[in-house]
mmCIF file of C-alpha atoms and ligand atoms in Angstrom:
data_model
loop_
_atom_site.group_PDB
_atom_site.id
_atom_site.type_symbol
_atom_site.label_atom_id
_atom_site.label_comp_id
_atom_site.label_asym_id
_atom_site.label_seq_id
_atom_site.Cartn_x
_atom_site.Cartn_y
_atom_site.Cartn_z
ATOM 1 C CA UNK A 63 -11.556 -4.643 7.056
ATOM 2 C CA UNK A 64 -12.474 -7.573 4.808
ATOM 3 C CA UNK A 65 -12.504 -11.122 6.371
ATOM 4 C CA UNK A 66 -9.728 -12.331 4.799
ATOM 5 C CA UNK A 67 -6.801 -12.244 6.836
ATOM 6 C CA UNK A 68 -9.161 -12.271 9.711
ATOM 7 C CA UNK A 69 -6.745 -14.459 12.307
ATOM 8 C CA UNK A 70 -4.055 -11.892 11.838
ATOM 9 C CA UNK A 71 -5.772 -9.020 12.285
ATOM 10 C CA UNK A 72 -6.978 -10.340 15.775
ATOM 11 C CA UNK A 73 -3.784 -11.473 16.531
ATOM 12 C CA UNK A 74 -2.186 -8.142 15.372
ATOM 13 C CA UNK A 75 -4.606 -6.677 17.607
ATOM 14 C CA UNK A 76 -4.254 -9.097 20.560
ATOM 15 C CA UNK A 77 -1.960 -10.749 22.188
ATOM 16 C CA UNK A 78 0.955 -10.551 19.241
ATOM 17 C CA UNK A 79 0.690 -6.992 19.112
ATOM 18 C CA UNK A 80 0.548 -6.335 22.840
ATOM 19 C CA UNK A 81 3.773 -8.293 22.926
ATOM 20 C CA UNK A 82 5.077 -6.484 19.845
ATOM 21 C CA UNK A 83 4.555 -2.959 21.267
ATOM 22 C CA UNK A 84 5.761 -3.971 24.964
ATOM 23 C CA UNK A 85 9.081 -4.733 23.554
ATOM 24 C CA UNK A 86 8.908 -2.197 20.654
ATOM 25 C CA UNK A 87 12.793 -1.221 21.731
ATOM 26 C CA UNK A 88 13.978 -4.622 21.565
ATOM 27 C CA UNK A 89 12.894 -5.939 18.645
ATOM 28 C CA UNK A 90 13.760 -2.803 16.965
ATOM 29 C CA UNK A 91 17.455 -3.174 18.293
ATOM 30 C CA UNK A 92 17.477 -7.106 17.149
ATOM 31 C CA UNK A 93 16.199 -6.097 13.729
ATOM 32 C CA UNK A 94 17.920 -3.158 12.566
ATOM 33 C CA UNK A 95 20.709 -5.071 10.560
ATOM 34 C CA UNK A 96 18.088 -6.756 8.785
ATOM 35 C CA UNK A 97 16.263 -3.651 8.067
ATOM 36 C CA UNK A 98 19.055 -1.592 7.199
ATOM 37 C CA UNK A 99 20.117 -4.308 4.550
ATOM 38 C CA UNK A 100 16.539 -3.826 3.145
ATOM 39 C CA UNK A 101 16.912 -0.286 3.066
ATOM 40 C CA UNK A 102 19.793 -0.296 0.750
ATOM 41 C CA UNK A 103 17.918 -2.856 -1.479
ATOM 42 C CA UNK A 104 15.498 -0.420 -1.860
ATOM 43 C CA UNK A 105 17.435 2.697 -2.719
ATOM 44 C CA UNK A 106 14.490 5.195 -1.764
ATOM 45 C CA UNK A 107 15.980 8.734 -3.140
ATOM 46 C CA UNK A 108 14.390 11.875 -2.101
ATOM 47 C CA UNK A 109 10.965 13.099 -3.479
ATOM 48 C CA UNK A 110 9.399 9.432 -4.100
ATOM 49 C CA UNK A 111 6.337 8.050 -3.252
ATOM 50 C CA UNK A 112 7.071 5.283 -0.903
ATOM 51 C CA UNK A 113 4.572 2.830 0.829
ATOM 52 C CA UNK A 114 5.632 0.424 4.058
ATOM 53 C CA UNK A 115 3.511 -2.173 3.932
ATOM 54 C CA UNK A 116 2.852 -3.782 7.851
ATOM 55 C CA UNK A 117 4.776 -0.956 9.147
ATOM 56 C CA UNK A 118 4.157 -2.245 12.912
ATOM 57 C CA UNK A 119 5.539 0.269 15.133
ATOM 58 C CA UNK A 120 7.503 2.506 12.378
ATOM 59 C CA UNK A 121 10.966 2.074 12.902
ATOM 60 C CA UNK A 122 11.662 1.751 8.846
ATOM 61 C CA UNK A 123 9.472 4.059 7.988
ATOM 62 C CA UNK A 124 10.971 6.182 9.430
ATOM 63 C CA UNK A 125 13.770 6.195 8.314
ATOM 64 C CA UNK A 126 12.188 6.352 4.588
ATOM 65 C CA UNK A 127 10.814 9.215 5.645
ATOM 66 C CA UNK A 128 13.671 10.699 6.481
ATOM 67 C CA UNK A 129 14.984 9.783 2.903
ATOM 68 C CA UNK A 130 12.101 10.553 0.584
ATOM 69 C CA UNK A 131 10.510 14.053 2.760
ATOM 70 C CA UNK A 132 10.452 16.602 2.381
ATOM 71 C CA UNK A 133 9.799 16.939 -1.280
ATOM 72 C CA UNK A 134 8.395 12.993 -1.166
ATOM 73 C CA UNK A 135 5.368 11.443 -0.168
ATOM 74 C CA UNK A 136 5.597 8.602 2.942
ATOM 75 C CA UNK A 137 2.799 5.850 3.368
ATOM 76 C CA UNK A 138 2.680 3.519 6.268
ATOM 77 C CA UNK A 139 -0.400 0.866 6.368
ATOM 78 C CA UNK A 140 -0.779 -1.690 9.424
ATOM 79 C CA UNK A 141 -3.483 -3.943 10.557
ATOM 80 C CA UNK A 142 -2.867 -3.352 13.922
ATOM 81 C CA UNK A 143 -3.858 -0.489 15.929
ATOM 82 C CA UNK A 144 -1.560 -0.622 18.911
ATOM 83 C CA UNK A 145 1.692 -0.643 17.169
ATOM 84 C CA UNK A 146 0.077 1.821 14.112
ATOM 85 C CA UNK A 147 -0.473 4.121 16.991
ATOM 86 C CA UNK A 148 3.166 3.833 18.567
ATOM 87 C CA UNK A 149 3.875 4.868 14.816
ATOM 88 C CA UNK A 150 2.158 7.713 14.813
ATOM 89 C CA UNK A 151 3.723 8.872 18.467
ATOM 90 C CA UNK A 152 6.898 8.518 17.129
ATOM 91 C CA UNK A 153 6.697 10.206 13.496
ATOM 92 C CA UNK A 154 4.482 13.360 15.940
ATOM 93 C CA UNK A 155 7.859 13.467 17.964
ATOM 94 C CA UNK A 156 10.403 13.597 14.323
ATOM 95 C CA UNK A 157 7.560 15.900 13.040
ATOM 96 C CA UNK A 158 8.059 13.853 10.295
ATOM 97 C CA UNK A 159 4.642 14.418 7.730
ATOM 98 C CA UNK A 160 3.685 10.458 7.064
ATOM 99 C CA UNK A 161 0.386 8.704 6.658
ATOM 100 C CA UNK A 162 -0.383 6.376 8.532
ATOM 101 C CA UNK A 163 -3.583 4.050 7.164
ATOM 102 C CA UNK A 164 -4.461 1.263 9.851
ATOM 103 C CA UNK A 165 -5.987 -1.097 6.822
ATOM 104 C CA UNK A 166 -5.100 -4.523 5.410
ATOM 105 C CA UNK A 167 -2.599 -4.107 2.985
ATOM 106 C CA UNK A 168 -4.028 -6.794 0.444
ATOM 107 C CA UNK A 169 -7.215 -4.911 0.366
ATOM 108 C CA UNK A 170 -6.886 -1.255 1.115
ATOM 109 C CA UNK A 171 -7.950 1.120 -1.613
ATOM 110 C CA UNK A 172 -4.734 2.657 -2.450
ATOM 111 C CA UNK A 173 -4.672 4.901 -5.411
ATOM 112 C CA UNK A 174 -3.679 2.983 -8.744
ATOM 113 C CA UNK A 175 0.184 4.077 -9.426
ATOM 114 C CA UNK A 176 0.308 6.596 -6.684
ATOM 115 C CA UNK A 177 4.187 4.513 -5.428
ATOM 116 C CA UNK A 178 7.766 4.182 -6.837
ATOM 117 C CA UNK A 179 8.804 2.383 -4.034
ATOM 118 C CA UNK A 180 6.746 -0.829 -2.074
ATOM 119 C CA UNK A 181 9.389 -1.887 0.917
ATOM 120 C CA UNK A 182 8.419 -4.080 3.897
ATOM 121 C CA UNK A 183 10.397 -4.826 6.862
ATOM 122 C CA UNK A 184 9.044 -8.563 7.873
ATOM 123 C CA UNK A 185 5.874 -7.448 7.483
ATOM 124 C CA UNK A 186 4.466 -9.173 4.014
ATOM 125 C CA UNK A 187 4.488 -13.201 5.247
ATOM 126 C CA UNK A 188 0.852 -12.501 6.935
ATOM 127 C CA UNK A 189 -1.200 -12.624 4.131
ATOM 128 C CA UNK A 190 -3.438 -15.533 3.331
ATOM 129 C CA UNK A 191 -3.830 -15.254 -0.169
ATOM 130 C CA UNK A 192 -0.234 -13.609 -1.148
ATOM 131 C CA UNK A 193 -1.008 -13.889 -4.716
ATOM 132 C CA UNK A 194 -3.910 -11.402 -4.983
ATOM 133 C CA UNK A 195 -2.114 -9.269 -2.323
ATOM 134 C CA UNK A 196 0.630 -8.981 -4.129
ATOM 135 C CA UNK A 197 -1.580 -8.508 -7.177
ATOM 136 C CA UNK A 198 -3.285 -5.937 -5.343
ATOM 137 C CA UNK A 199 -0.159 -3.819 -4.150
ATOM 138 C CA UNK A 200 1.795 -4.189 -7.494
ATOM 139 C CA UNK A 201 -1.530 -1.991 -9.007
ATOM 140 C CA UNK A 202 -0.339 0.897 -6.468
ATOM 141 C CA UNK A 203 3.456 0.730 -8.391
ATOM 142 C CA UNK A 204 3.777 3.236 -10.963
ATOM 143 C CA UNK A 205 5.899 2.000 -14.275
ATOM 144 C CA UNK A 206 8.998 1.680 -13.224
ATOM 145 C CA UNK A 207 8.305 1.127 -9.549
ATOM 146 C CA UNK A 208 10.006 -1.181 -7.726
ATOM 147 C CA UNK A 209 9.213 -3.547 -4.662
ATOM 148 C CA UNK A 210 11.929 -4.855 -1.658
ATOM 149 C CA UNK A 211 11.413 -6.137 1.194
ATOM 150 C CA UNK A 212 12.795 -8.603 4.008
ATOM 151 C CA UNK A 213 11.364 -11.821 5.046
ATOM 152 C CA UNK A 214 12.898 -14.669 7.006
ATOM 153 C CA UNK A 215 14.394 -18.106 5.323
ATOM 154 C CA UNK A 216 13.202 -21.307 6.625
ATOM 155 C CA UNK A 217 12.278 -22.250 10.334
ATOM 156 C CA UNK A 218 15.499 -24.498 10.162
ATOM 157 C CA UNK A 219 17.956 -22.002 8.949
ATOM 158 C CA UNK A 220 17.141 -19.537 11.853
ATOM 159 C CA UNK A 221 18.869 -20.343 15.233
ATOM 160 C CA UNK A 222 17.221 -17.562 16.976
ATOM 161 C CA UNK A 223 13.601 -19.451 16.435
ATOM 162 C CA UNK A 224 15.281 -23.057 16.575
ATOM 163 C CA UNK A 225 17.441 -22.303 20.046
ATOM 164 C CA UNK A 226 15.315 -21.341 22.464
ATOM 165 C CA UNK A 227 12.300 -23.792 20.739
ATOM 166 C CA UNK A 228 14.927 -26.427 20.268
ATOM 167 C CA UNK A 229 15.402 -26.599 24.318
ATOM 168 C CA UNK A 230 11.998 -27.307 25.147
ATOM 169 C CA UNK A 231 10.973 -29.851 22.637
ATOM 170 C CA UNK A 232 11.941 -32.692 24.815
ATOM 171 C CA UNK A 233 9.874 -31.366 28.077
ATOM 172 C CA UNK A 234 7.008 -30.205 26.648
ATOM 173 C CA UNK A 235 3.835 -31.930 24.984
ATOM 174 C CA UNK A 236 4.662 -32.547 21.194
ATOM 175 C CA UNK A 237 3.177 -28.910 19.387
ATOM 176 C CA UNK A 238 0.864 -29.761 16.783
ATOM 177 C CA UNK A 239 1.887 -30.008 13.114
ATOM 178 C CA UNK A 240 3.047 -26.973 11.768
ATOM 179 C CA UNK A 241 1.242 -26.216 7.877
ATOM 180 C CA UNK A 242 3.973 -25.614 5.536
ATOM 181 C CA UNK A 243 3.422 -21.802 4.363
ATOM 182 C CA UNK A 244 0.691 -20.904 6.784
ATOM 183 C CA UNK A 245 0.488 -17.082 7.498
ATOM 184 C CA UNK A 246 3.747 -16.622 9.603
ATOM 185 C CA UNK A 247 7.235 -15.734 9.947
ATOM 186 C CA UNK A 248 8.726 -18.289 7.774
ATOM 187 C CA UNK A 249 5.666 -18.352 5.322
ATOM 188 C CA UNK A 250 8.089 -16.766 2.923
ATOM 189 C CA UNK A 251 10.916 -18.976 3.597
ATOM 190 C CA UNK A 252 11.075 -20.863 0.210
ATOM 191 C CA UNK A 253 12.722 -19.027 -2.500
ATOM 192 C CA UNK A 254 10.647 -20.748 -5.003
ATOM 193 C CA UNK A 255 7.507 -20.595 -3.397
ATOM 194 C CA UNK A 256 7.862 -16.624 -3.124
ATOM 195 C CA UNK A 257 9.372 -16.629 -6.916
ATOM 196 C CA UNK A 258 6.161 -18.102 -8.052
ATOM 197 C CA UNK A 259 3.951 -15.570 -6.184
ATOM 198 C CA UNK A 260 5.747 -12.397 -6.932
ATOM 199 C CA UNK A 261 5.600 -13.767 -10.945
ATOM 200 C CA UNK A 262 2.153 -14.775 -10.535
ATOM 201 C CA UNK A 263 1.448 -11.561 -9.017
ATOM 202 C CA UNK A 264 2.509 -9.782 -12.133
ATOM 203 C CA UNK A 265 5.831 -8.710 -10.476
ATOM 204 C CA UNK A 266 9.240 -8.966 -13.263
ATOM 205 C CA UNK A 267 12.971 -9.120 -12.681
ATOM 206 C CA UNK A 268 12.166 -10.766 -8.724
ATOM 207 C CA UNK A 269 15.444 -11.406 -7.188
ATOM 208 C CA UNK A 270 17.208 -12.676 -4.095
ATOM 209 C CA UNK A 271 19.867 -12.210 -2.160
ATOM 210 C CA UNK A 272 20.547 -14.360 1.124
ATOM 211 C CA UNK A 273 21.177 -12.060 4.264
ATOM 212 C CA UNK A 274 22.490 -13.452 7.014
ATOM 213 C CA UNK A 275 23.362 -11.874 10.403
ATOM 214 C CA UNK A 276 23.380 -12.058 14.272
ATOM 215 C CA UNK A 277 20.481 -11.580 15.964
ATOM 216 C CA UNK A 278 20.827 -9.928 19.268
ATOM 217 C CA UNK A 279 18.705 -11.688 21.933
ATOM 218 C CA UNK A 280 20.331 -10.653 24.583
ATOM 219 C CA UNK A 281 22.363 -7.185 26.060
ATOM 220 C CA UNK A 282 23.948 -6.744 29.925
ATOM 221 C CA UNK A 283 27.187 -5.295 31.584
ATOM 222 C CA UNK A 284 27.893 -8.898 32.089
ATOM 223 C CA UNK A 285 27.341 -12.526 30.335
ATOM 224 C CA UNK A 286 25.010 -13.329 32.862
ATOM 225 C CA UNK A 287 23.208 -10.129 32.583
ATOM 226 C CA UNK A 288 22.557 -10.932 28.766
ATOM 227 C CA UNK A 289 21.788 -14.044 28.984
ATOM 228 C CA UNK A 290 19.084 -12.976 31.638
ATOM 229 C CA UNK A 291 18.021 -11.168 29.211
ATOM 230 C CA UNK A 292 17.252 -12.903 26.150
ATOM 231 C CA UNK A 293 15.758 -15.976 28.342
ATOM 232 C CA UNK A 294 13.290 -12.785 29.527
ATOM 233 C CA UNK A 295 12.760 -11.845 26.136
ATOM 234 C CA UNK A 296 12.573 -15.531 24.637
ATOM 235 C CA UNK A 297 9.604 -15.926 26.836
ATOM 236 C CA UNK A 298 8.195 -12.955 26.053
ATOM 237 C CA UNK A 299 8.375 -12.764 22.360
ATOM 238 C CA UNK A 300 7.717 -15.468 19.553
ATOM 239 C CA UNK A 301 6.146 -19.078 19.845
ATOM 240 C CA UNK A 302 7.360 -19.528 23.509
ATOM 241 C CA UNK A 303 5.063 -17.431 25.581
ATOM 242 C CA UNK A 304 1.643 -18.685 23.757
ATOM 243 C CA UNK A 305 3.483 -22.291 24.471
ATOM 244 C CA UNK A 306 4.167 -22.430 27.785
ATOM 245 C CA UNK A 307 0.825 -20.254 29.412
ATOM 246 C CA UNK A 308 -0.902 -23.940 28.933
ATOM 247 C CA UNK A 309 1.798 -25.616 30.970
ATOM 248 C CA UNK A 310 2.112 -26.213 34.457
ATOM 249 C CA UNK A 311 4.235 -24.813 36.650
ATOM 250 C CA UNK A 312 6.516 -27.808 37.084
ATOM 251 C CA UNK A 313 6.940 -28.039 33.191
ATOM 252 C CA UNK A 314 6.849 -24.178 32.613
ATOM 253 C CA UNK A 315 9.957 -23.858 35.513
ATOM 254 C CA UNK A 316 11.966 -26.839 33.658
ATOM 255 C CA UNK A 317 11.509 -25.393 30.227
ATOM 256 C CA UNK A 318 12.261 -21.909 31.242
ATOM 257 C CA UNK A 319 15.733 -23.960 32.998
ATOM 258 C CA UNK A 320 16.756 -25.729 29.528
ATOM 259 C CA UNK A 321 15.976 -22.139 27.547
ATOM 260 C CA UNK A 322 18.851 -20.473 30.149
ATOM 261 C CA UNK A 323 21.365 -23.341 29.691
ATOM 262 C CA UNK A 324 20.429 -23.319 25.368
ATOM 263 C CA UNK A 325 20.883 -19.388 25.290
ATOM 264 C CA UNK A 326 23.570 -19.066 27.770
ATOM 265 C CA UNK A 327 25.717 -21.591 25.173
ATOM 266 C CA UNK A 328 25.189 -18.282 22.656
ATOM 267 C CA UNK A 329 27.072 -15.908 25.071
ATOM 268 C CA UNK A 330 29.540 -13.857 24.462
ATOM 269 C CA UNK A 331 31.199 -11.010 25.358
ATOM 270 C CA UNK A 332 28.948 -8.655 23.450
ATOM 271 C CA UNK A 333 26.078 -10.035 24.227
ATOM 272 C CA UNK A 334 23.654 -13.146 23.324
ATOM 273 C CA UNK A 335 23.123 -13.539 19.698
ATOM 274 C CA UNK A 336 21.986 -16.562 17.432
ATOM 275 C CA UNK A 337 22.055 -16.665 13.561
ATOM 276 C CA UNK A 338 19.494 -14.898 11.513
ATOM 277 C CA UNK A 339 18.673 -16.158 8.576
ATOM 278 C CA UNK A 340 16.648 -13.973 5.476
ATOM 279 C CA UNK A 341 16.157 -13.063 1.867
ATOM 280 C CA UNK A 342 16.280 -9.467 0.361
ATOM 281 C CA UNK A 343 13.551 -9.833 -2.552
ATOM 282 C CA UNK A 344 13.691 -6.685 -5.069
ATOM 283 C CA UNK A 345 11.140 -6.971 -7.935
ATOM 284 C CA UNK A 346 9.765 -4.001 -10.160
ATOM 285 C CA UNK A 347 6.512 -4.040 -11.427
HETATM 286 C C1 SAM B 648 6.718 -9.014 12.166
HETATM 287 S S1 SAM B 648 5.817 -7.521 12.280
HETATM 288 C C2 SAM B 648 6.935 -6.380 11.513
HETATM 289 C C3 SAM B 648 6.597 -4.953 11.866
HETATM 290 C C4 SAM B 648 7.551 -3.900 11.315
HETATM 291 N N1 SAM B 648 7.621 -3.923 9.870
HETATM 292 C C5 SAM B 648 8.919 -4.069 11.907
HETATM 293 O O1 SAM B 648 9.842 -4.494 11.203
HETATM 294 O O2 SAM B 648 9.084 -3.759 13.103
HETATM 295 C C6 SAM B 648 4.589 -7.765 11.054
HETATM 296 C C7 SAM B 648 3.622 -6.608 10.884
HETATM 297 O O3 SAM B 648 2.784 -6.874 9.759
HETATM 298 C C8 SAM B 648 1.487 -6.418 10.070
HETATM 299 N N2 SAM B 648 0.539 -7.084 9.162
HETATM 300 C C9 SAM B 648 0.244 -8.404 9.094
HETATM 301 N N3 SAM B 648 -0.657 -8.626 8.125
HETATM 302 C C10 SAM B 648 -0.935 -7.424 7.552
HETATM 303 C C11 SAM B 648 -1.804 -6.996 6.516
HETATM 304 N N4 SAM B 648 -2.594 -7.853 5.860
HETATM 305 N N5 SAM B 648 -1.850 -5.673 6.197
HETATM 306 C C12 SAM B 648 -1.082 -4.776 6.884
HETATM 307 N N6 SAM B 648 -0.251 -5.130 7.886
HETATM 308 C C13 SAM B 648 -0.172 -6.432 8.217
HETATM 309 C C14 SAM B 648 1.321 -6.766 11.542
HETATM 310 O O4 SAM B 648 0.287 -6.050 12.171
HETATM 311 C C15 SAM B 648 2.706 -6.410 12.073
HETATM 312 O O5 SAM B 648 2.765 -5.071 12.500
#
C-alpha cells in the first residue's frame, strides 16, 4: 500500500475497524436507508461491471451483487482487513462470486475501463488527496460509466454526531480544533467543495440530491431498553469512545450521565433515532 492515506489505513486496521466489525449488525441496521437511497441512484442492472469502493464489511455489495451476477462482474476494494474479511464470510455464505481486493482505492491498479458502475456507501470521504483518487477511479469507468455514492452533509446538519457529542462538550476538556475537510466523515460535507473535486477529477454531469432520514441509534422492547442501547452504542462507535478512554472516571461516569439524558430526549416508541443528514452524488465519467 502506498503511504498516502497512511493514518487511515492504520486506523481502518486498528481501533476504527475493530469497532466497525464488533458492531457490523448495528451499523448496518442504522445505515440501510441511506444505502438503499444510494442504491437506487445508482441503478446497477444485471450483467455490469460494478466496483464498491471502501466496501467495509459488504453489506452494499452485496446487494449489487445480487443485482449485477450472475451474468455481471462484482468488485469490492477495502483498506481494511478485518471488515474486508467479514466481507468475504458473508459473500462465502450467499455463494455470491465477488472480488474482494484489500487495496487503497486511490491507488490500486484496477484495469483501465474494466466498470460501468463506481458506487460507495460512506466509504469515499477517507482519502487525502480526493482529487487524484477520484482521478484515479474515474480511469477504471468505461464511456458511459457512471459514479454514485453516499457521503454525509456537514457535522452541524447531523444530530446523530451533534447529540450525543453535544452532551459532553460542557464536562469534558475542550477537543482540539477540528481541520475543515480533513479525512473523515463529514470531509465531503460541502456541496461545493465535492463539486470542485469530482470536476477537477475529470468527472461531468456531478449532481446532488439532499437525503435526509432517521438514524436508528437505538432498538428495545421498551423506551428504556433503546435508549440503553444507543448510549451503549454511542460509546462504542464514533468520536466518543477515542474521547472519553483519556478521561477519568469521575468525568467519563458524568459524560456517559448527560449522553443518557441527551439520547433518552430522542425516544420514542420505535426506538431512539436522531436526524441523518447526506448527499446522493451521481456523476458519469
Ligand atoms: C464509514 S466505513 C463504510 C463501510 C461500508 N461502505 C459501509 O457502508 O458499511 C468507510 C470504509 O472506507 C474504507 N476506506 C477508507 N479509506 C479507503 C481507501 N483509501 N481505499 C479503500 N477503502 C477505504 C474503510 O476501511 C472503511 O471500511
Amino acid at each position: 500500500m502506498s503511504a498516502a492515506n497512511e493514518q487511515q489505513i492504520s486506523d481502518w486496521n486498528g481501533a476504527t475497524g475493530a469497532r466497525w466489525l464488533a458492531n457490523q449488525e448495528w451499523l448496518d441496521r442504522s445505515l440501510s436507508t441511506y444505502g438503499a437511497a444510494a442504491l437506487t441512484a445508482a441503478r446497477a442492472r444485471p450483467g455490469e461491471a460494478v466496483l464498491d469502493i471502501g466496501c467495509g464489511a459488504g453489506a452494499t455489495t452485496l446487494d449489487l451483487a445480487r443485482q449485477v451476477l450472475p451474468g455481471g462482474t462484482m468488485v469490492a476494494v477495502d483498506i481494511s482487513e478485518p471488515l474486508i474479511g467479514r466481507a468475504r464470510e458473508r459473500a462465502k455464505a450467499l455463494e455470491l462470486a465477488i472480488d474482494f481486493k484489500l487495496a487503497d482505492a486511490s491507488a490500486h491498479p484496477f484495469k483501465p475501463a474494466a466498470f460501468d458502475l463506481l458506487f460507495s456507501r460512506f466509504g469515499v470521504m477517507f482519502f487525502d488527496d480526493p482529487v487524484a483518487a477520484f482521478s484515479h477511479l474515474r480511469e477504471t469507468l468505461r464511456a458511459g460509466g457512471r459514479l454514485a455514492f453516499v457521503c454525509w452533509r456537514s457535522m452541524g446538519e447531523n444530530d446523530w454526531f451533534k447529540v450525543p457529542l453535544g452532551a459532553v462538550l460542557d464536562i469534558l476538556p475542550p477537543l482540539p480544533p477540528a481541520e475543515p475537510f480533513a479525512p473523515g466523515p463529514f470531509a465531503f460535507g460541502d456541496r461545493r467543495r465535492v463539486d470542485g473535486i469530482l470536476r477537477q477529477a475529470g468527472f461531468a454531469n456531478v449532481a446532488f440530491a439532499p437525503f435526509d432520514a432517521p438514524v436508528l441509534l437505538g432498538l428495545g422492547e421498551t423506551r428504556q431498553a433503546a435508549v440503553d442501547d444507543a448510549v451503549d452504542q454511542a460509546l462504542r462507535v464514533g468520536p466518543l469512545p477515542r474521547l472519553l478512554a483519556e478521561q477519568t472516571d469521575d468525568l467519563r461516569e458524568r459524560a456517559t450521565a448527560a449522553i443518557r439524558k441527551a439520547l433518552a430526549g430522542c425516544a420514542t416508541a420505535d426506538g431512539v433515532a436522531v436526524f441523518g443528514a447526506a448527499w446522493i452524488v451521481t456523476a458519469t465519467a
